[in-house]
GROMACS .gro file of C-alpha atoms in nm:
model
  144
    1MET     CA    1   0.135  -2.039   0.332
    2GLU     CA    2   0.110  -2.253   0.020
    3LEU     CA    3   0.035  -2.560   0.232
    4ALA     CA    4  -0.231  -2.368   0.427
    5LEU     CA    5  -0.389  -2.256   0.098
    6THR     CA    6  -0.394  -2.618  -0.017
    7GLU     CA    7  -0.582  -2.708   0.301
    8ALA     CA    8  -0.823  -2.417   0.243
    9ARG     CA    9  -0.894  -2.545  -0.108
   10ARG     CA   10  -0.969  -2.888   0.038
   11ALA     CA   11  -1.224  -2.725   0.265
   12ALA     CA   12  -1.386  -2.542  -0.026
   13ASP     CA   13  -1.398  -2.863  -0.232
   14SER     CA   14  -1.601  -3.025   0.045
   15GLY     CA   15  -1.837  -2.730   0.085
   16GLU     CA   16  -1.668  -2.583   0.393
   17ILE     CA   17  -1.558  -2.223   0.436
   18PRO     CA   18  -1.208  -2.228   0.281
   19VAL     CA   19  -0.974  -2.181   0.573
   20GLY     CA   20  -0.659  -2.388   0.609
   21ALA     CA   21  -0.390  -2.410   0.874
   22VAL     CA   22  -0.049  -2.572   0.906
   23LEU     CA   23   0.160  -2.606   1.221
   24LEU     CA   24   0.536  -2.601   1.168
   25GLY     CA   25   0.803  -2.718   1.408
   26PRO     CA   26   1.114  -2.518   1.499
   27ASP     CA   27   1.303  -2.640   1.194
   28GLY     CA   28   1.011  -2.573   0.958
   29GLU     CA   29   0.886  -2.931   0.930
   30VAL     CA   30   0.511  -2.977   0.900
   31ILE     CA   31   0.379  -3.127   1.221
   32ALA     CA   32   0.008  -3.102   1.145
   33ALA     CA   33  -0.241  -2.946   0.908
   34GLY     CA   34  -0.613  -2.888   0.908
   35HIS     CA   35  -0.900  -2.724   0.729
   36ASN     CA   36  -1.250  -2.628   0.832
   37THR     CA   37  -1.481  -2.925   0.892
   38ARG     CA   38  -1.765  -2.758   1.081
   39GLU     CA   39  -2.039  -2.864   0.841
   40ALA     CA   40  -1.924  -3.221   0.776
   41ALA     CA   41  -1.849  -3.292   1.141
   42LEU     CA   42  -2.143  -3.090   1.275
   43ASP     CA   43  -1.884  -2.939   1.508
   44PRO     CA   44  -1.881  -2.567   1.587
   45THR     CA   45  -1.518  -2.603   1.695
   46GLY     CA   46  -1.415  -2.757   1.363
   47HIS     CA   47  -1.196  -2.463   1.264
   48ALA     CA   48  -0.873  -2.524   1.075
   49GLU     CA   49  -0.658  -2.386   1.358
   50ILE     CA   50  -0.822  -2.600   1.626
   51LEU     CA   51  -0.781  -2.916   1.419
   52ALA     CA   52  -0.416  -2.841   1.342
   53LEU     CA   53  -0.341  -2.766   1.708
   54ARG     CA   54  -0.510  -3.088   1.823
   55ALA     CA   55  -0.322  -3.298   1.569
   56ALA     CA   56   0.010  -3.133   1.655
   57ALA     CA   57  -0.034  -3.188   2.029
   58ILE     CA   58  -0.107  -3.557   1.966
   59ALA     CA   59   0.184  -3.592   1.722
   60ARG     CA   60   0.427  -3.431   1.965
   61GLN     CA   61   0.267  -3.579   2.276
   62ASP     CA   62   0.276  -3.230   2.425
   63ARG     CA   63   0.008  -2.964   2.455
   64ILE     CA   64   0.269  -2.687   2.469
   65LEU     CA   65   0.370  -2.575   2.120
   66SER     CA   66   0.585  -2.274   2.209
   67ASP     CA   67   0.856  -2.354   1.955
   68CYS     CA   68   0.602  -2.385   1.671
   69THR     CA   69   0.457  -2.158   1.405
   70LEU     CA   70   0.092  -2.170   1.308
   71VAL     CA   71   0.026  -2.060   0.950
   72VAL     CA   72  -0.340  -1.993   0.868
   73THR     CA   73  -0.514  -1.841   0.567
   74LEU     CA   74  -0.754  -1.624   0.771
   75GLU     CA   75  -0.701  -1.418   1.083
   76PRO     CA   76  -0.796  -1.636   1.383
   77CYS     CA   77  -1.129  -1.580   1.556
   78VAL     CA   78  -1.170  -1.541   1.933
   79MET     CA   79  -1.209  -1.917   1.988
   80CYS     CA   80  -0.900  -1.999   1.784
   81ALA     CA   81  -0.699  -1.719   1.943
   82GLY     CA   82  -0.783  -1.866   2.284
   83ALA     CA   83  -0.667  -2.210   2.173
   84ILE     CA   84  -0.348  -2.062   2.027
   85LEU     CA   85  -0.275  -1.895   2.358
   86ALA     CA   86  -0.357  -2.209   2.555
   87ALA     CA   87  -0.113  -2.407   2.338
   88ARG     CA   88   0.150  -2.136   2.387
   89VAL     CA   89   0.217  -2.120   2.010
   90GLY     CA   90   0.526  -1.907   1.956
   91ARG     CA   91   0.438  -1.748   1.622
   92VAL     CA   92   0.120  -1.701   1.421
   93VAL     CA   93   0.132  -1.616   1.052
   94PHE     CA   94  -0.194  -1.540   0.875
   95GLY     CA   95  -0.310  -1.427   0.535
   96ALA     CA   96  -0.644  -1.245   0.505
   97TRP     CA   97  -0.779  -1.015   0.771
   98ASP     CA   98  -1.121  -1.099   0.918
   99GLU     CA   99  -1.289  -0.762   0.960
  100LYS     CA  100  -1.599  -0.923   1.115
  101ALA     CA  101  -1.457  -1.167   1.371
  102GLY     CA  102  -1.078  -1.143   1.374
  103ALA     CA  103  -0.896  -1.165   1.705
  104ALA     CA  104  -0.540  -1.088   1.596
  105GLY     CA  105  -0.567  -0.717   1.531
  106SER     CA  106  -0.876  -0.635   1.327
  107VAL     CA  107  -1.174  -0.655   1.565
  108TYR     CA  108  -0.993  -0.782   1.874
  109ASP     CA  109  -0.625  -0.836   1.946
  110LEU     CA  110  -0.627  -1.125   2.190
  111LEU     CA  111  -0.304  -1.272   2.061
  112ARG     CA  112  -0.107  -0.964   2.163
  113ASP     CA  113  -0.302  -0.873   2.476
  114GLY     CA  114  -0.041  -0.874   2.752
  115ARG     CA  115  -0.310  -0.873   3.022
  116LEU     CA  116  -0.381  -1.240   2.961
  117PRO     CA  117  -0.184  -1.499   3.161
  118HIS     CA  118  -0.021  -1.652   2.853
  119PRO     CA  119   0.297  -1.574   2.661
  120VAL     CA  120   0.226  -1.342   2.370
  121PRO     CA  121   0.308  -1.500   2.032
  122GLU     CA  122   0.478  -1.315   1.751
  123VAL     CA  123   0.210  -1.226   1.494
  124VAL     CA  124   0.287  -1.184   1.124
  125ALA     CA  125  -0.018  -1.060   0.933
  126GLY     CA  126  -0.108  -1.025   0.568
  127VAL     CA  127   0.108  -1.300   0.414
  128ARG     CA  128  -0.037  -1.361   0.067
  129ALA     CA  129  -0.344  -1.176   0.192
  130GLY     CA  130  -0.488  -1.112  -0.154
  131GLU     CA  131  -0.475  -1.477  -0.250
  132CYS     CA  132  -0.624  -1.589   0.082
  133ALA     CA  133  -0.902  -1.329   0.062
  134ALA     CA  134  -0.981  -1.414  -0.301
  135LEU     CA  135  -1.039  -1.778  -0.208
  136LEU     CA  136  -1.293  -1.673   0.055
  137GLU     CA  137  -1.457  -1.414  -0.170
  138ARG     CA  138  -1.499  -1.668  -0.451
  139PHE     CA  139  -1.648  -1.922  -0.211
  140PHE     CA  140  -1.911  -1.681  -0.077
  141ALA     CA  141  -1.989  -1.532  -0.420
  142GLU     CA  142  -2.074  -1.882  -0.548
  143ARG     CA  143  -2.323  -1.926  -0.264
  144ARG     CA  144  -2.511  -1.601  -0.322
   0.00000   0.00000   0.00000
């Protein structure tokens, strides 16, 4: 989670919502990392998770990431949950809950919805949640 927090801080430093993600291989090595770039790239899909998944698929030359763990500072949204499922990510670890748009247990629970035609990843929630949430709260407080 420390590496994901570092990515989130990079996002905040560039004026983006501070969300960071890291994709780890089966032996824990970092395959890819990303942070939000929606504003700079003028890309509504520029979420940390999407960017990390894209980079990992290119690095591994494989779109299936079933033996990988995605670590992200904020609960994935619906778009990111869909991408996680499409990539067949085996485990998702996240920090802060997203009570407005979360799709891993707060508002929706797409990642664990067995009705979808994808393998269900293991989900570990609330890792360093206070620290992840504080980064977001500080970011938005500064903009008010």
